Amino acid sequence: MLKRLDHFDLHFSLGGFDFHISNIVLERFERSIPKHSHSKNSYEIHYIPFGYGKAVIGGQSYEIIPNTLFVTGPFVEHSQIPERKDPMWEYCIYLKVGRCSASSSSLEEKNLAGQFRKTGFWFGQDSQDIHTLMKQLFSELEHRYTGYSIHAEILLKQLIIKLVRNYEGKVETNSYTGAPNLIDNKYLIIEECFLYEYRTLSLDMLSARLGLGIRQTERLLKDHYGKTFLQKKTEARMSAASILLQNPDLSITKIAEDTGYSCVEHFSASFKRYYGQSATSYRKQFSSVL
């Protein structure tokens, strides 16, 4: 799965420098990324919200887990290898930094830009809720609401601030939002997992993403969704199947495979049990309409 946003011209000035963003990507790694480095004044920001893997940076190996953040600056060689059972997802932003003709910058801005530029490499766990910012940025660039480019540039400036705060070891307390924010994040993780990973999602994987034990995860699902993990997964698969069956070009065997069933017989039995009719008869409803 690869979502690339590159049809825009995003740039902003900060501390006497021009930050030009040429590429923003969200990718679920199905392949390894071979060793490479970037040119003078080029930086790559990597944020991993889910999944696991390994990064080799400057010849040293680093374990990647959910909420990993790392930045690779000019000439820093790096490669990435996803874990096969639970491969990492990554937001990646590529930017170049150059001198800006405008010189009216505050000392605070100059210090901020300078600290970002001089940090050629950083690796650690994000403490500034960068995941929320990345989702906002993607939403703006995908939907292109009124003023989206202005908002995107504001979010990118906030990203630089959050990166430097990570470098300094600052921890965002979220005291202004209150405790429910952490709970809401867990619901978002649950819903994204069932929406995008229903084909391969396991209870162990979901528990690891949430940072909870298996029993705690089951209790959370039951208390807040009224369903067990298996019921939620079946619901997600059947919802996807009902949409796929409306496409006459897809065989039922292919749909069974795409929804994560080991064989078409298992899929057919599950579909009939869930909807009270066979996949074939369900499909006929739409062929008659068409």
Coordinates of C-alpha atoms in Angstrom, one line a residue:
M1 CA 0.0 0.0 0.0
L2 CA 1.5 3.3 -1.1
K3 CA -0.1 6.8 -0.9
R4 CA 2.1 9.5 -2.5
L5 CA 1.3 13.2 -2.4
D6 CA 3.6 15.1 -4.8
H7 CA 1.3 17.3 -6.9
F8 CA 1.8 20.5 -5.0
D9 CA 4.3 23.3 -4.4
L10 CA 4.7 23.5 -0.7
H11 CA 7.4 25.7 0.9
F12 CA 7.8 28.1 3.8
S13 CA 10.4 30.4 5.2
L14 CA 11.8 30.0 8.7
G15 CA 14.8 31.6 10.3
G16 CA 16.3 32.9 7.0
F17 CA 15.9 29.6 5.2
D18 CA 13.4 28.3 2.6
F19 CA 12.0 24.8 3.3
H20 CA 10.8 23.2 0.1
I21 CA 8.7 20.0 0.4
S22 CA 8.7 17.9 -2.7
N23 CA 7.3 14.6 -1.6
I24 CA 5.0 13.3 1.2
V25 CA 4.3 9.5 1.3
L26 CA 2.4 7.1 3.5
E27 CA 3.5 3.5 2.8
R28 CA 2.9 0.1 4.3
F29 CA 6.2 -1.6 3.6
E30 CA 5.9 -4.7 1.5
R31 CA 9.5 -4.5 0.4
S32 CA 12.9 -3.5 1.8
I33 CA 14.4 -0.1 1.0
P34 CA 18.0 -0.5 -0.1
K35 CA 20.8 1.7 1.3
H36 CA 20.7 5.2 0.0
S37 CA 21.5 8.8 1.0
H38 CA 20.4 12.3 0.1
S39 CA 22.1 15.3 -1.3
K40 CA 23.4 18.4 0.3
N41 CA 20.7 20.4 2.2
S42 CA 18.2 17.4 1.9
Y43 CA 16.4 15.9 4.8
E44 CA 14.0 13.0 5.1
I45 CA 11.6 12.7 8.1
H46 CA 10.4 9.2 8.9
Y47 CA 7.5 8.5 11.3
I48 CA 6.3 4.9 11.9
P49 CA 2.8 4.8 13.6
F50 CA 2.3 1.0 13.3
G51 CA 4.3 -2.1 12.6
Y52 CA 7.9 -3.3 13.1
G53 CA 11.1 -3.5 11.2
K54 CA 14.8 -2.5 11.2
A55 CA 16.7 0.5 9.9
V56 CA 20.4 0.4 9.2
I57 CA 21.7 4.0 9.5
G58 CA 25.4 4.9 9.1
G59 CA 26.2 1.2 9.4
Q60 CA 24.4 0.8 12.7
S61 CA 21.2 -1.3 13.2
Y62 CA 18.1 0.2 14.9
E63 CA 14.9 -1.6 15.8
I64 CA 11.7 0.0 14.5
I65 CA 8.6 -0.2 16.6
P66 CA 5.3 1.8 16.7
N67 CA 5.9 5.5 17.3
T68 CA 9.5 5.4 16.0
L69 CA 10.7 8.7 14.6
F70 CA 14.0 9.3 12.8
V71 CA 15.5 12.0 10.6
T72 CA 18.2 11.4 8.0
G73 CA 20.0 14.5 6.8
P74 CA 22.5 15.1 3.9
F75 CA 24.7 12.1 3.0
V76 CA 23.4 9.9 5.8
E77 CA 23.3 6.4 4.4
H78 CA 20.2 4.4 5.5
S79 CA 18.2 1.3 4.6
Q80 CA 14.9 -0.2 5.9
I81 CA 13.8 -3.8 6.3
P82 CA 10.2 -4.5 7.4
E83 CA 9.2 -7.3 9.6
R84 CA 7.3 -9.9 7.5
K85 CA 4.6 -10.7 10.0
D86 CA 3.7 -7.1 11.0
P87 CA 5.5 -4.7 8.5
M88 CA 5.8 -1.1 9.4
W89 CA 3.8 1.8 8.1
E90 CA 5.7 5.0 7.5
Y91 CA 4.9 8.6 6.9
C92 CA 7.9 10.0 5.0
I93 CA 8.5 13.7 4.1
Y94 CA 11.4 14.8 1.9
L95 CA 12.5 18.4 2.0
K96 CA 15.3 20.6 0.9
V97 CA 16.6 23.6 2.8
G98 CA 18.1 26.7 1.2
R99 CA 18.9 30.3 2.0
C100 CA 16.0 32.6 1.8
S101 CA 16.2 36.2 0.4
A102 CA 13.9 37.5 3.1
S103 CA 16.1 38.3 6.2
S104 CA 13.4 39.5 8.6
S105 CA 13.4 36.6 11.1
S106 CA 13.3 36.6 14.8
L107 CA 16.1 35.2 16.9
E108 CA 13.8 32.3 18.0
E109 CA 13.1 31.4 14.4
K110 CA 16.8 31.5 13.5
N111 CA 17.7 29.2 16.5
L112 CA 14.9 26.8 15.5
A113 CA 16.0 26.5 11.9
G114 CA 19.6 26.3 12.9
Q115 CA 19.0 23.4 15.3
F116 CA 17.0 21.5 12.7
R117 CA 19.7 22.0 10.0
K118 CA 22.6 21.0 12.2
T119 CA 20.9 17.7 13.3
G120 CA 22.0 15.5 10.4
F121 CA 20.6 12.4 12.2
W122 CA 18.2 11.6 15.0
F123 CA 16.5 8.4 16.0
G124 CA 14.1 7.7 18.9
Q125 CA 10.5 7.5 20.1
D126 CA 8.3 10.5 19.3
S127 CA 7.1 12.5 22.4
Q128 CA 5.2 15.2 20.5
D129 CA 2.2 13.4 19.0
I130 CA 3.5 13.7 15.5
H131 CA 1.0 11.1 14.3
T132 CA -1.9 13.4 14.8
L133 CA -0.1 16.2 12.8
M134 CA 0.7 13.8 10.0
K135 CA -2.9 12.8 9.7
Q136 CA -4.0 16.4 9.6
L137 CA -1.4 17.2 6.9
F138 CA -2.6 14.3 4.7
S139 CA -6.2 15.3 5.1
E140 CA -5.5 18.8 4.0
L141 CA -3.5 17.8 0.9
E142 CA -5.9 15.0 -0.1
H143 CA -9.1 17.0 0.2
R144 CA -7.8 20.4 -0.7
Y145 CA -10.2 22.4 1.4
T146 CA -10.3 26.2 1.2
G147 CA -6.9 27.5 2.2
Y148 CA -5.4 24.0 2.3
S149 CA -1.9 25.1 1.2
I150 CA -1.7 27.8 3.9
H151 CA -2.9 25.3 6.5
A152 CA -0.4 22.7 5.3
E153 CA 2.5 25.1 5.5
I154 CA 1.4 25.9 9.1
L155 CA 1.4 22.2 10.0
L156 CA 4.8 21.8 8.4
K157 CA 6.2 24.6 10.6
Q158 CA 4.7 22.9 13.6
L159 CA 6.4 19.7 12.5
I160 CA 9.8 21.4 12.6
I161 CA 9.1 22.7 16.1
K162 CA 8.0 19.2 17.2
L163 CA 11.2 17.6 15.7
V164 CA 13.4 20.0 17.5
R165 CA 11.6 19.4 20.8
N166 CA 12.2 15.7 20.2
Y167 CA 15.9 16.4 19.7
E168 CA 15.9 18.3 23.0
G169 CA 14.1 15.5 24.9
K170 CA 11.0 17.5 25.6
V171 CA 7.9 15.6 26.5
E172 CA 4.4 16.9 25.5
T173 CA 2.2 16.5 28.5
N174 CA -1.1 17.1 26.7
S175 CA -2.3 18.6 30.0
Y176 CA -4.5 21.0 28.1
T177 CA -6.4 18.3 26.4
G178 CA -7.0 16.0 29.4
A179 CA -6.8 12.2 29.7
P180 CA -9.5 11.3 27.2
N181 CA -7.1 12.1 24.4
L182 CA -5.1 9.0 25.1
I183 CA -8.3 6.9 25.1
D184 CA -9.4 8.5 21.8
N185 CA -6.1 7.5 20.2
K186 CA -6.7 3.9 21.1
Y187 CA -10.1 4.0 19.4
L188 CA -8.5 5.5 16.4
I189 CA -5.9 2.7 16.3
I190 CA -8.6 0.1 16.6
E191 CA -10.7 1.6 13.8
E192 CA -7.8 2.1 11.4
C193 CA -6.6 -1.5 12.0
F194 CA -10.0 -3.0 11.2
L195 CA -10.5 -0.6 8.3
Y196 CA -7.2 -1.2 6.5
E197 CA -5.8 -4.5 7.9
Y198 CA -8.8 -6.7 8.3
R199 CA -7.2 -9.2 5.9
T200 CA -4.2 -10.1 8.2
L201 CA -5.0 -8.5 11.5
S202 CA -4.6 -10.8 14.6
L203 CA -5.5 -10.2 18.2
D204 CA -1.8 -10.3 19.1
M205 CA -1.0 -7.6 16.5
L206 CA -3.9 -5.3 17.7
S207 CA -2.9 -5.7 21.3
A208 CA 0.7 -4.8 20.5
R209 CA -0.4 -1.7 18.6
L210 CA -2.5 -0.6 21.6
G211 CA 0.2 -1.4 24.2
L212 CA -2.3 -3.7 26.0
G213 CA -2.5 -7.3 27.0
I214 CA -4.8 -9.7 25.0
R215 CA -7.5 -9.8 27.8
Q216 CA -7.4 -6.0 28.1
T217 CA -7.8 -5.6 24.3
E218 CA -10.8 -8.0 24.3
R219 CA -12.4 -6.1 27.2
L220 CA -11.9 -2.8 25.5
L221 CA -13.6 -4.1 22.3
K222 CA -16.4 -5.6 24.3
D223 CA -17.0 -2.5 26.5
H224 CA -16.8 0.1 23.7
Y225 CA -17.9 -1.7 20.6
G226 CA -20.1 -4.5 22.1
K227 CA -18.2 -7.1 20.0
T228 CA -15.3 -9.5 20.4
F229 CA -12.2 -9.3 18.2
L230 CA -13.4 -12.1 16.0
Q231 CA -16.8 -10.4 15.6
K232 CA -15.1 -7.1 14.7
K233 CA -12.8 -8.8 12.2
T234 CA -15.7 -10.8 10.6
E235 CA -17.7 -7.6 10.3
A236 CA -14.8 -5.8 8.6
R237 CA -14.3 -8.7 6.1
M238 CA -18.0 -9.0 5.3
S239 CA -18.3 -5.3 4.8
A240 CA -15.4 -5.4 2.3
A241 CA -16.9 -8.5 0.6
S242 CA -20.3 -6.9 0.1
I243 CA -18.6 -4.1 -1.8
L244 CA -16.3 -6.3 -3.8
L245 CA -19.2 -8.5 -4.9
Q246 CA -20.7 -5.6 -6.7
N247 CA -17.8 -5.7 -9.1
P248 CA -18.7 -8.3 -11.8
D249 CA -15.0 -8.5 -12.9
L250 CA -14.0 -10.1 -9.6
S251 CA -14.5 -13.8 -9.1
I252 CA -15.7 -15.1 -5.8
T253 CA -12.5 -17.0 -5.4
K254 CA -10.5 -13.7 -5.8
I255 CA -12.8 -11.9 -3.3
A256 CA -12.3 -14.7 -0.8
E257 CA -8.5 -14.3 -1.2
D258 CA -8.7 -10.4 -0.9
T259 CA -10.7 -10.6 2.3
G260 CA -8.2 -13.0 3.9
Y261 CA -9.9 -16.4 3.7
S262 CA -7.8 -19.4 3.1
C263 CA -10.3 -21.0 0.7
V264 CA -13.5 -20.0 -1.1
E265 CA -15.5 -22.6 0.8
H266 CA -14.7 -21.0 4.1
F267 CA -15.5 -17.6 2.7
S268 CA -18.8 -18.8 1.3
A269 CA -19.9 -20.4 4.5
S270 CA -19.0 -17.2 6.5
F271 CA -20.8 -15.0 4.1
K272 CA -24.0 -17.0 4.2
R273 CA -23.9 -17.2 8.0
Y274 CA -23.4 -13.4 8.2
Y275 CA -25.9 -12.2 5.5
G276 CA -28.3 -15.1 5.4
Q277 CA -27.8 -15.7 1.7
S278 CA -25.0 -17.0 -0.5
A279 CA -22.4 -14.7 -2.1
T280 CA -23.7 -15.7 -5.5
S281 CA -27.3 -14.7 -4.7
Y282 CA -26.1 -11.5 -3.1
R283 CA -24.2 -10.6 -6.3
K284 CA -27.3 -11.3 -8.5
Q285 CA -29.1 -8.5 -6.8
F286 CA -26.7 -6.0 -8.3
S287 CA -26.4 -7.7 -11.7
S288 CA -30.2 -7.3 -12.1
V289 CA -30.0 -3.6 -11.2
L290 CA -27.2 -3.1 -13.7

